[in-house]
């Protein structure tokens, strides 16, 4: 007993809980690589750790990872992949409002097996138009239901005819006619549409699409065999997809504190748009700006809280206790924390403002506890170990750069010297602001006015699918929790003990004095 006491007191002189540690460093801003976490006695196996995070009443994620609302990170494809892995995507707002609504619908209508709003083509379109559509929307498939102007099913355009050599032909000349298309009446789907579709695909080898029609033969949806297979696999996955109470994937959308021509908050426009998002089933809106501790953001949050009492609201960004208190009082449920830590950010250089991320998380999390709101660690995360450190104070993390190289992020894959890359740019970069995100940085969208960019345009090496990248990150988080004996995120927050790392300690932490082999995998 005495020996344990002695060991504990020895450890506690070096490895401090967050309050004692950050108070001792109150005169310096610290970030992820400045600290490391001490190991603790553990009976917890990494694979048994729980990563559930509740961000607001009714908004629960199965992994605490959110993809950033950036135009090179999150549109429908990314949001679908994030939710299927148990996380959440925030669809960016650098696009017309109606486009953001349809991106949201694509997520909400996606897999629970049946895609209720599949992309359709019309009989009179040219195959060349279909090819343009695929390119413009960066679709990963080329088979489309064909419907007439009343939504009635005319046939199916199979992928093998969607080729440049047929570009001048009309869809009607190349489609598989209605009679030969496999369909099911929606009334026949029963209580378990997945099982019904699964049975169909078992009984019809080689058929990959099943179209759903109503009594008038109007198209009501589409089953794809790969979706059905994925859902069947999901039942065995450790981290279940993040779904709403209707079994639809969770999805968030970012909105800005839009101003009208007179510089006043455009209340009607914001309310109408958020109303339309809510109608389509949005699970959370994020009032997303570079500086959230402002009247404009506060008024927007208050207005949304008044209009949509039950809607989970994220707001930000802040790095101070006062900022968190302000946004919490306005009605936000969760606050984005981070000013300038992002991999494409130049705010600290351009504006001379911002707080190193771990200190910012400590300060904001202490106020968040008082105000009973949640904290999202936004930006600066480059490896799974950073996420473990962030989660000792935050409730979830927001990643941009780590996900921008994934196949599911928007944008083309470029090849440079044989290596594949994807574009990744700051929302405060000049090109992104010209496309609409200037409001996020408090500038007008008028491209003739000179503004100082607060972000850069960059490239990321293609990193594979979201499944793969998140698999690696989650493995790292679970490993960190195992080292601390933390079975869930609450225990991680309670148990974490910090120590400052010297520059030599930082070098020691990465592979050194070896020639590293890239073994892939
Ligand atoms: P990571 O490090 O994950 O950071 O790439 C993503 C986060 O960075 C923020 N962001 C910006 N910050 N200038 C900035 O100072 C920008 O142009 C910019 N664009 C995005 C944002 O919070 C994002 O989630």
CSV table of N, CA, C and O and ligand atoms in Angstrom, one decimal, residues 68 70 317 340-347 378-381 398-401 424 426-429 440-441 454-455, ligand 1:
chain,number,residue,atom,x,y,z
A,68,UNK,N,-14.8,18.3,-42.1
A,68,UNK,CA,-14.9,19.8,-42.1
A,68,UNK,C,-15.8,20.3,-43.2
A,68,UNK,O,-15.8,19.8,-44.3
A,70,UNK,N,-15.7,22.2,-45.7
A,70,UNK,CA,-14.8,22.9,-46.7
A,70,UNK,C,-15.1,22.4,-48.0
A,70,UNK,O,-15.5,21.2,-48.2
A,317,UNK,N,-15.9,30.1,-35.2
A,317,UNK,CA,-15.0,29.4,-34.3
A,317,UNK,C,-14.5,30.4,-33.1
A,317,UNK,O,-14.6,31.6,-33.3
A,340,UNK,N,-6.7,29.3,-36.7
A,340,UNK,CA,-5.3,29.3,-37.2
A,340,UNK,C,-4.5,28.0,-37.1
A,340,UNK,O,-3.4,27.9,-37.5
A,341,UNK,N,-5.1,26.9,-36.5
A,341,UNK,CA,-4.2,25.7,-36.4
A,341,UNK,C,-4.2,24.8,-37.7
A,341,UNK,O,-3.4,23.9,-37.9
A,342,UNK,N,-5.2,25.1,-38.6
A,342,UNK,CA,-5.4,24.2,-39.7
A,342,UNK,C,-4.2,24.2,-40.7
A,342,UNK,O,-3.4,25.1,-40.7
A,343,UNK,N,-4.2,23.0,-41.4
A,343,UNK,CA,-3.0,22.8,-42.2
A,343,UNK,C,-2.9,23.8,-43.4
A,343,UNK,O,-1.9,24.0,-44.0
A,344,UNK,N,-4.1,24.4,-43.8
A,344,UNK,CA,-4.1,25.3,-44.9
A,344,UNK,C,-4.3,26.8,-44.4
A,344,UNK,O,-4.6,27.7,-45.2
A,345,UNK,N,-4.2,27.0,-43.1
A,345,UNK,CA,-4.6,28.3,-42.5
A,345,UNK,C,-3.4,29.2,-42.4
A,345,UNK,O,-2.3,28.8,-42.1
A,346,UNK,N,-3.7,30.5,-42.7
A,346,UNK,CA,-2.6,31.5,-42.5
A,346,UNK,C,-3.1,32.6,-41.6
A,346,UNK,O,-2.5,33.7,-41.5
A,347,UNK,N,-4.2,32.4,-40.9
A,347,UNK,CA,-4.8,33.5,-40.0
A,347,UNK,C,-3.7,34.0,-39.1
A,347,UNK,O,-3.6,35.2,-38.9
A,378,UNK,N,-11.2,21.8,-33.9
A,378,UNK,CA,-11.3,22.1,-35.3
A,378,UNK,C,-10.0,22.5,-35.9
A,378,UNK,O,-9.6,23.7,-35.6
A,379,UNK,N,-9.3,21.6,-36.6
A,379,UNK,CA,-8.1,22.0,-37.3
A,379,UNK,C,-6.8,21.6,-36.6
A,379,UNK,O,-6.7,21.4,-35.4
A,380,UNK,N,-5.8,21.4,-37.4
A,380,UNK,CA,-4.4,21.1,-36.9
A,380,UNK,C,-4.2,19.6,-36.6
A,380,UNK,O,-3.1,19.3,-36.0
A,381,UNK,N,-5.2,18.8,-36.9
A,381,UNK,CA,-5.0,17.4,-36.5
A,381,UNK,C,-4.3,16.7,-37.7
A,381,UNK,O,-4.8,16.7,-38.8
A,398,UNK,N,-12.8,17.9,-35.6
A,398,UNK,CA,-13.1,18.2,-37.0
A,398,UNK,C,-11.9,18.1,-37.8
A,398,UNK,O,-10.9,18.7,-37.5
A,399,UNK,N,-11.9,17.3,-38.9
A,399,UNK,CA,-10.7,17.1,-39.7
A,399,UNK,C,-11.0,17.6,-41.2
A,399,UNK,O,-12.0,17.3,-41.8
A,400,UNK,N,-10.0,18.4,-41.7
A,400,UNK,CA,-10.0,18.8,-43.1
A,400,UNK,C,-8.9,18.1,-43.8
A,400,UNK,O,-9.2,17.1,-44.6
A,401,UNK,N,-7.7,18.4,-43.6
A,401,UNK,CA,-6.6,17.9,-44.3
A,401,UNK,C,-6.5,16.4,-44.3
A,401,UNK,O,-6.1,15.8,-45.3
A,424,UNK,N,-6.6,20.7,-52.2
A,424,UNK,CA,-7.1,21.0,-50.8
A,424,UNK,C,-6.9,22.5,-50.6
A,424,UNK,O,-5.7,23.0,-50.8
A,426,UNK,N,-7.8,26.3,-48.4
A,426,UNK,CA,-8.4,27.0,-47.2
A,426,UNK,C,-9.7,27.7,-47.7
A,426,UNK,O,-9.7,28.1,-48.9
A,427,UNK,N,-10.7,27.7,-46.9
A,427,UNK,CA,-11.9,28.5,-47.2
A,427,UNK,C,-11.6,30.0,-47.2
A,427,UNK,O,-12.4,30.8,-47.7
A,428,UNK,N,-10.5,30.4,-46.7
A,428,UNK,CA,-10.1,31.8,-46.7
A,428,UNK,C,-9.1,32.0,-47.8
A,428,UNK,O,-8.5,33.1,-47.8
A,429,UNK,N,-8.8,31.0,-48.6
A,429,UNK,CA,-7.9,31.3,-49.8
A,429,UNK,C,-8.7,32.2,-50.8
A,429,UNK,O,-9.9,32.2,-50.8
A,440,UNK,N,-17.4,34.1,-44.5
A,440,UNK,CA,-16.9,33.3,-43.3
A,440,UNK,C,-15.7,34.1,-42.7
A,440,UNK,O,-15.4,34.0,-41.5
A,441,UNK,N,-15.0,34.9,-43.5
A,441,UNK,CA,-13.9,35.7,-43.0
A,441,UNK,C,-14.2,37.2,-42.8
A,441,UNK,O,-13.4,38.0,-42.7
A,454,UNK,N,-6.7,34.3,-45.9
A,454,UNK,CA,-6.2,33.7,-44.7
A,454,UNK,C,-6.0,32.2,-44.8
A,454,UNK,O,-6.1,31.5,-43.8
A,455,UNK,N,-5.8,31.8,-46.1
A,455,UNK,CA,-5.6,30.4,-46.3
A,455,UNK,C,-4.9,30.2,-47.6
A,455,UNK,O,-4.8,31.1,-48.4
B,1,LIG,P1,-7.0,20.9,-41.0
B,1,LIG,O1,-5.7,21.1,-40.2
B,1,LIG,O2,-7.8,19.7,-40.6
B,1,LIG,O3,-7.9,22.2,-40.7
B,1,LIG,O4,-6.7,20.9,-42.5
B,1,LIG,C1,-9.2,22.3,-41.2
B,1,LIG,C2,-9.8,23.5,-40.5
B,1,LIG,O5,-9.1,24.7,-40.9
B,1,LIG,C3,-10.1,25.8,-40.8
B,1,LIG,N1,-10.0,26.5,-42.1
B,1,LIG,C4,-9.2,27.7,-42.3
B,1,LIG,N2,-8.6,28.4,-41.4
B,1,LIG,N3,-7.9,29.8,-43.1
B,1,LIG,C5,-7.9,29.5,-41.8
B,1,LIG,O6,-7.2,30.2,-41.0
B,1,LIG,C6,-8.5,29.1,-44.1
B,1,LIG,O7,-8.5,29.5,-45.2
B,1,LIG,C7,-9.2,28.0,-43.6
B,1,LIG,N4,-10.0,27.1,-44.2
B,1,LIG,C8,-10.4,26.2,-43.3
B,1,LIG,C9,-11.5,25.2,-40.6
B,1,LIG,O8,-11.8,25.4,-39.3
B,1,LIG,C10,-11.2,23.8,-41.0
B,1,LIG,O9,-12.2,22.9,-40.4
